[in-house]
Short mmCIF file of C-alpha atoms and ligand atoms in Angstrom, two decimals:
data_model
loop_
_atom_site.label_atom_id
_atom_site.label_comp_id
_atom_site.label_asym_id
_atom_site.label_seq_id
_atom_site.Cartn_x
_atom_site.Cartn_y
_atom_site.Cartn_z
CA MET A 1 40.19 -25.93 0.04
CA GLU A 2 37.90 -28.47 1.77
CA LYS A 3 39.42 -31.96 1.88
CA HIS A 4 37.40 -34.47 -0.17
CA ARG A 5 34.88 -36.06 2.17
CA LYS A 6 33.99 -39.62 1.26
CA VAL A 7 30.50 -39.79 -0.18
CA ILE A 8 28.28 -42.76 0.63
CA PHE A 9 24.97 -43.86 -0.83
CA ILE A 10 23.20 -46.49 1.24
CA THR A 11 19.81 -48.04 0.55
CA GLY A 12 17.39 -49.14 3.28
CA ALA A 13 18.60 -46.63 5.86
CA SER A 14 15.32 -46.36 7.79
CA SER A 15 16.11 -49.17 10.25
CA GLY A 16 18.48 -51.93 11.34
CA ILE A 17 21.88 -52.23 9.67
CA GLY A 18 21.24 -49.39 7.21
CA ARG A 19 20.23 -46.87 9.85
CA GLU A 20 23.15 -47.69 12.16
CA THR A 21 25.60 -47.55 9.23
CA ALA A 22 24.26 -44.20 7.99
CA LEU A 23 24.45 -42.65 11.47
CA THR A 24 27.94 -44.02 12.23
CA LEU A 25 29.39 -42.89 8.91
CA ALA A 26 27.77 -39.47 9.27
CA LYS A 27 29.23 -39.12 12.79
CA LYS A 28 32.65 -39.86 11.31
CA GLY A 29 32.23 -36.98 8.90
CA TYR A 30 31.27 -38.84 5.73
CA ARG A 31 28.63 -37.32 3.48
CA VAL A 32 25.79 -39.83 3.54
CA PHE A 33 22.95 -40.09 1.05
CA ALA A 34 20.53 -42.32 2.89
CA GLY A 35 17.88 -44.23 0.94
CA ILE A 36 14.51 -44.13 2.69
CA ARG A 37 10.89 -44.56 1.62
CA LYS A 38 8.99 -42.45 4.15
CA LYS A 39 9.08 -38.75 4.94
CA ILE A 40 9.24 -39.47 8.67
CA ASP A 41 12.47 -41.47 8.19
CA LYS A 42 14.03 -38.70 6.09
CA THR A 43 13.19 -36.06 8.69
CA GLU A 44 14.40 -38.19 11.58
CA LEU A 45 17.78 -39.07 10.00
CA GLU A 46 18.44 -35.55 8.75
CA ASN A 47 17.64 -34.13 12.19
CA LEU A 48 20.02 -36.57 13.85
CA ASN A 49 23.01 -35.59 11.73
CA SER A 50 23.48 -32.81 9.20
CA ASN A 51 25.90 -34.98 7.17
CA ILE A 52 22.88 -37.10 6.16
CA THR A 53 20.62 -36.32 3.23
CA GLY A 54 17.59 -38.57 2.89
CA VAL A 55 16.88 -39.80 -0.63
CA TYR A 56 13.50 -41.30 -1.48
CA VAL A 57 14.04 -44.62 -3.22
CA ASP A 58 12.07 -47.80 -3.70
CA ILE A 59 14.70 -50.01 -5.30
CA THR A 60 12.10 -52.20 -7.03
CA SER A 61 10.84 -49.23 -9.05
CA GLU A 62 12.96 -48.11 -12.00
CA SER A 63 11.39 -44.66 -12.01
CA SER A 64 12.04 -44.25 -8.27
CA VAL A 65 15.70 -45.30 -8.70
CA ASP A 66 15.92 -42.93 -11.66
CA LYS A 67 14.60 -39.99 -9.60
CA ALA A 68 16.96 -40.89 -6.73
CA PHE A 69 19.90 -40.92 -9.15
CA TRP A 70 19.15 -37.46 -10.55
CA PHE A 71 18.73 -36.08 -7.05
CA VAL A 72 22.12 -37.44 -5.93
CA TYR A 73 23.74 -36.48 -9.26
CA LYS A 74 22.74 -32.84 -8.73
CA ASN A 75 24.29 -32.89 -5.25
CA THR A 76 27.63 -34.65 -5.72
CA GLU A 77 30.23 -35.32 -8.39
CA LYS A 78 30.92 -38.86 -7.30
CA ILE A 79 30.02 -41.63 -4.89
CA ASP A 80 32.92 -43.34 -3.13
CA VAL A 81 30.92 -46.16 -1.62
CA LEU A 82 27.55 -47.59 -2.65
CA ILE A 83 26.06 -49.83 0.03
CA ASN A 84 23.29 -52.07 -1.27
CA ASN A 85 21.61 -52.79 2.03
CA ALA A 86 17.84 -52.72 1.50
CA GLY A 87 16.35 -56.17 1.85
CA ILE A 88 13.42 -58.32 2.89
CA ALA A 89 13.11 -61.97 3.91
CA VAL A 90 10.57 -64.33 2.38
CA ALA A 91 10.26 -67.71 4.10
CA GLY A 92 8.18 -70.84 3.67
CA PRO A 93 8.12 -74.27 2.03
CA ILE A 94 8.89 -74.09 -1.69
CA GLU A 95 5.85 -76.18 -2.65
CA CYS A 96 3.55 -73.61 -1.01
CA LEU A 97 4.99 -70.25 -2.02
CA THR A 98 3.59 -68.65 -5.15
CA VAL A 99 5.93 -67.59 -7.92
CA GLN A 100 4.74 -64.04 -7.21
CA GLN A 101 5.98 -64.33 -3.61
CA LEU A 102 9.33 -65.66 -4.86
CA LYS A 103 9.58 -62.83 -7.37
CA GLU A 104 8.95 -60.29 -4.64
CA GLN A 105 11.99 -61.66 -2.78
CA PHE A 106 14.25 -61.36 -5.81
CA ASP A 107 12.81 -57.98 -6.83
CA VAL A 108 14.15 -56.40 -3.66
CA ASN A 109 17.27 -58.36 -2.67
CA THR A 110 18.67 -59.09 -6.12
CA PHE A 111 17.18 -57.04 -8.96
CA GLY A 112 16.79 -53.98 -6.72
CA ALA A 113 20.53 -53.89 -6.06
CA ILE A 114 21.23 -54.36 -9.79
CA ASN A 115 18.80 -51.53 -10.59
CA VAL A 116 20.68 -49.18 -8.26
CA MET A 117 24.15 -50.18 -9.48
CA GLN A 118 23.23 -49.77 -13.16
CA LYS A 119 21.54 -46.42 -12.67
CA PHE A 120 24.27 -44.98 -10.42
CA LEU A 121 27.18 -46.14 -12.63
CA PRO A 122 28.01 -42.60 -13.89
CA LEU A 123 28.89 -41.67 -10.29
CA LEU A 124 30.75 -44.85 -9.40
CA ASP A 125 34.17 -44.58 -11.10
CA ASN A 126 36.81 -46.09 -8.74
CA ALA A 127 34.11 -46.68 -6.11
CA LYS A 128 33.46 -49.61 -3.80
CA ILE A 129 30.14 -51.41 -3.87
CA ILE A 130 29.40 -53.12 -0.57
CA ASN A 131 26.51 -55.55 -0.76
CA ILE A 132 24.88 -56.60 2.48
CA SER A 133 24.41 -60.22 1.57
CA SER A 134 24.01 -62.90 4.26
CA MET A 135 25.33 -66.20 5.52
CA ALA A 136 22.12 -67.43 3.84
CA ALA A 137 23.96 -66.98 0.53
CA THR A 138 25.61 -70.33 1.29
CA GLY A 139 22.18 -71.79 0.50
CA ILE A 140 22.11 -74.41 3.24
CA PHE A 141 19.01 -73.30 5.16
CA PRO A 142 15.65 -74.91 4.27
CA PHE A 143 12.36 -72.99 4.61
CA VAL A 144 14.23 -69.73 3.96
CA ALA A 145 15.35 -70.85 0.52
CA PRO A 146 13.86 -67.82 -1.28
CA TYR A 147 16.00 -65.54 0.88
CA CYS A 148 19.08 -67.79 0.45
CA ALA A 149 18.61 -67.90 -3.33
CA SER A 150 18.15 -64.13 -3.61
CA LYS A 151 21.39 -63.48 -1.68
CA SER A 152 23.31 -66.16 -3.53
CA ALA A 153 22.16 -64.71 -6.88
CA LEU A 154 23.10 -61.23 -5.65
CA ASP A 155 26.63 -62.41 -4.83
CA ILE A 156 27.06 -64.27 -8.12
CA LEU A 157 25.84 -61.39 -10.29
CA PHE A 158 27.93 -58.80 -8.44
CA ASN A 159 31.03 -60.99 -8.30
CA SER A 160 30.88 -61.15 -12.06
CA PHE A 161 30.28 -57.41 -12.29
CA GLY A 162 33.35 -56.88 -10.08
CA ILE A 163 35.48 -58.73 -12.62
CA GLU A 164 33.81 -57.34 -15.75
CA ASN A 165 33.42 -53.64 -15.03
CA LYS A 166 35.62 -51.06 -16.76
CA SER A 167 35.16 -48.39 -14.10
CA ASN A 168 37.61 -49.82 -11.56
CA ILE A 169 34.73 -50.58 -9.18
CA LYS A 170 35.53 -53.04 -6.38
CA VAL A 171 32.69 -55.29 -5.22
CA ILE A 172 32.55 -56.63 -1.69
CA SER A 173 29.98 -58.97 -0.19
CA VAL A 174 29.29 -58.80 3.55
CA ARG A 175 27.72 -61.98 4.89
CA PRO A 176 26.39 -61.45 8.41
CA ALA A 177 25.03 -64.14 10.73
CA VAL A 178 21.81 -63.42 12.64
CA ILE A 179 21.72 -59.72 13.55
CA LYS A 180 19.27 -58.13 15.95
CA THR A 181 17.14 -55.95 13.64
CA PRO A 182 13.45 -55.50 12.78
CA ILE A 183 13.81 -57.80 9.73
CA TRP A 184 12.87 -60.84 11.83
CA ASN A 185 9.52 -59.50 13.04
CA LYS A 186 8.77 -58.27 9.53
CA SER A 187 9.56 -61.70 8.07
CA VAL A 188 7.19 -63.38 10.57
CA LYS A 189 4.43 -60.98 9.55
CA ARG A 190 5.11 -61.69 5.87
CA ALA A 191 5.25 -65.46 6.44
CA ARG A 192 1.90 -65.35 8.29
CA ASN A 193 0.30 -63.45 5.41
CA ASN A 194 1.73 -65.87 2.86
CA PHE A 195 0.54 -68.82 4.99
CA GLU A 196 -3.04 -67.56 4.63
CA GLU A 197 -2.72 -68.15 0.89
CA TYR A 198 -1.63 -71.81 1.23
CA ASN A 199 -4.27 -74.45 0.57
CA GLU A 200 -5.58 -76.44 3.55
CA THR A 201 -3.48 -79.56 2.78
CA ALA A 202 -0.27 -77.52 2.66
CA LYS A 203 -1.21 -75.75 5.87
CA GLU A 204 -1.67 -79.08 7.65
CA LYS A 205 1.46 -80.63 6.16
CA TYR A 206 3.82 -77.88 7.27
CA THR A 207 2.25 -76.46 10.45
CA LYS A 208 4.93 -77.91 12.73
CA GLU A 209 7.84 -76.59 10.66
CA LEU A 210 6.26 -73.18 10.21
CA LEU A 211 5.65 -72.79 13.92
CA TYR A 212 9.29 -73.71 14.53
CA LEU A 213 10.42 -71.23 11.89
CA GLU A 214 8.32 -68.50 13.49
CA LYS A 215 9.60 -69.26 17.00
CA ASN A 216 13.17 -69.16 15.70
CA ALA A 217 12.66 -65.88 13.86
CA LEU A 218 11.14 -64.25 16.95
CA LYS A 219 14.06 -65.56 19.02
CA ASN A 220 16.55 -64.13 16.50
CA ASN A 221 14.89 -60.80 17.01
CA ASP A 222 16.25 -60.77 20.59
CA SER A 223 19.29 -63.02 20.46
CA GLY A 224 20.99 -61.82 17.28
CA ILE A 225 24.40 -60.12 17.20
CA ASP A 226 24.54 -56.36 17.74
CA VAL A 227 24.16 -54.40 14.52
CA LYS A 228 27.39 -52.53 15.39
CA LYS A 229 29.39 -55.65 14.41
CA VAL A 230 28.22 -55.26 10.81
CA VAL A 231 28.98 -51.54 10.87
CA GLU A 232 32.52 -52.29 12.11
CA THR A 233 33.05 -54.58 9.11
CA ILE A 234 31.66 -51.97 6.72
CA LEU A 235 34.05 -49.38 8.17
CA LYS A 236 36.96 -51.79 7.80
CA ILE A 237 36.09 -52.32 4.14
CA ILE A 238 35.69 -48.60 3.45
CA ASN A 239 39.13 -47.94 4.95
CA SER A 240 40.86 -50.86 3.26
CA LYS A 241 42.90 -50.28 0.10
CA ASN A 242 42.46 -53.85 -1.04
CA PRO A 243 39.33 -55.29 0.55
CA LYS A 244 38.57 -59.00 0.25
CA PRO A 245 35.66 -60.00 -1.99
CA VAL A 246 33.77 -61.58 0.94
CA TYR A 247 33.56 -60.79 4.68
CA THR A 248 31.60 -62.85 7.19
CA VAL A 249 30.26 -61.29 10.39
CA GLY A 250 29.76 -63.56 13.41
CA ALA A 251 30.80 -67.11 14.21
CA GLN A 252 27.61 -68.64 12.75
CA ALA A 253 28.37 -67.08 9.39
CA PHE A 254 31.95 -68.34 9.49
CA PHE A 255 30.77 -71.90 10.22
CA ALA A 256 28.05 -71.71 7.58
CA GLU A 257 30.80 -71.01 5.02
CA ILE A 258 32.79 -74.06 6.17
CA ILE A 259 29.77 -76.38 6.35
CA SER A 260 28.59 -75.31 2.90
CA LYS A 261 31.88 -76.62 1.44
CA MET A 262 31.12 -80.15 2.73
CA PRO A 263 29.45 -82.77 0.50
CA LYS A 264 25.81 -81.84 -0.17
CA CYS A 265 24.49 -85.30 0.76
CA PHE A 266 26.14 -84.98 4.18
CA ILE A 267 24.81 -81.46 4.86
CA ASN A 268 21.30 -82.40 3.73
CA TYR A 269 21.31 -85.56 5.85
CA ILE A 270 22.21 -83.63 9.01
CA ILE A 271 19.70 -80.86 8.36
CA LYS A 272 16.87 -83.23 7.42
CA ASN A 273 17.46 -85.22 10.62
CA ARG A 274 17.43 -82.03 12.66
CA ILE A 275 14.13 -80.97 11.09
CA GLY A 276 12.70 -84.43 11.81
CA ASN A 277 13.40 -83.85 15.49
CA ILE A 278 11.71 -80.48 15.89
N1 NAP B 301 19.17 -58.93 10.42
C1 NAP B 301 19.82 -60.00 10.03
O1 NAP B 301 19.90 -61.02 10.74
C2 NAP B 301 20.55 -59.98 8.70
C3 NAP B 301 21.53 -60.97 8.48
C4 NAP B 301 22.18 -61.00 7.25
C5 NAP B 301 21.89 -60.05 6.30
N2 NAP B 301 20.93 -59.10 6.52
C6 NAP B 301 20.65 -58.14 5.46
O2 NAP B 301 20.86 -56.83 5.94
C7 NAP B 301 20.10 -55.91 5.16
C8 NAP B 301 19.39 -54.94 6.09
O3 NAP B 301 18.44 -55.67 6.84
P1 NAP B 301 18.10 -55.39 8.38
O4 NAP B 301 18.32 -56.65 9.09
O5 NAP B 301 18.74 -54.16 8.82
O6 NAP B 301 16.50 -55.23 8.27
P2 NAP B 301 15.51 -54.01 8.37
O7 NAP B 301 15.72 -53.27 9.63
O8 NAP B 301 14.18 -54.59 8.08
O9 NAP B 301 15.95 -53.04 7.17
C9 NAP B 301 15.58 -53.27 5.85
C10 NAP B 301 15.63 -51.96 5.12
O10 NAP B 301 15.35 -52.21 3.74
C11 NAP B 301 14.38 -51.27 3.31
N3 NAP B 301 13.62 -51.77 2.17
C12 NAP B 301 12.86 -52.88 2.07
N4 NAP B 301 12.31 -52.97 0.86
C13 NAP B 301 12.75 -51.90 0.15
C14 NAP B 301 12.54 -51.43 -1.16
N5 NAP B 301 11.75 -52.07 -2.03
N6 NAP B 301 13.17 -50.30 -1.55
C15 NAP B 301 13.96 -49.62 -0.69
N7 NAP B 301 14.18 -49.99 0.57
C16 NAP B 301 13.59 -51.12 0.99
C17 NAP B 301 13.50 -51.02 4.53
O11 NAP B 301 12.79 -49.83 4.36
P3 NAP B 301 11.32 -49.56 4.99
O12 NAP B 301 11.54 -49.26 6.44
O13 NAP B 301 10.80 -48.41 4.21
O14 NAP B 301 10.53 -50.82 4.78
C18 NAP B 301 14.58 -50.96 5.61
O15 NAP B 301 15.16 -49.68 5.64
C19 NAP B 301 19.14 -56.76 4.32
O16 NAP B 301 19.63 -56.85 3.00
C20 NAP B 301 19.20 -58.13 5.00
O17 NAP B 301 18.91 -59.17 4.11
C21 NAP B 301 20.26 -59.05 7.71
#
């Protein structure tokens, strides 16, 4: 009889952390259901490794998540590990962003992951849910507050679910530092589009900060940590009997955790001064 192969469902497998995780787990012999949104990504992943099955899913759409669930349900009896990885980054000054732009951030990073967890529950008995959160969940970074808030809310909601659930599901949050993936270029594109919607006064007020933010994001695109570091942590969690509730990846993420425990007035003072000097 064939030994039970661990079954993984990962969202956002078309690029970055998700793609590398899907390919690494598949190479190790896991059965991977990889969430993608485009046919070209499904074909590419499936051609790279026969342990991968692409699953169309837009996590912000209940009907899409529903269809994805029934597809996976017909192909496996259980999922051992659900990895909520799909995400986007919305940045900008809070006074300028529309509520719609803020909602878009939460729709993907927070409610999307909840959508998937709730729909896939029948397959998740005794499973692990690994959420790719971020060091941003510490909430200490201005101008990327929508992203910080979405990850913080994700962690809070899922931490509670980890305690409440009656299906013996363990919840683990992975909080990486800056990782070299396409998310940075995408966030610059999104921030530029959002900027076009600001009124002229707001544009003038925040030009300096937004240029700095953009320069930083483009730099992160090249200087971030290798995506393999996140995959190593995911593997460690999958293989651990008793994983911790939170894992940081990278020194920056470790220090962000420590700094975030300091008095708020102190953290804000330092950060505001730093912004004043850009
Ligand atoms: N890179 C970093 O520095 C960093 C640090 C900490 C945490 N993270 C987190 O890591 C996760 C992966 O990000 P990444 O850096 O690997 O970026 P990425 O390469 O841009 O990957 C994001 C993935 O999410 C998918 N996605 C976006 N919206 C979706 C939706 N509505 N439904 C389904 N899939 C959707 C994208 O699919 P499409 O290709 O179809 O758009 C893509 O596959 C995110 O949650 C991010 O917040 C990243």
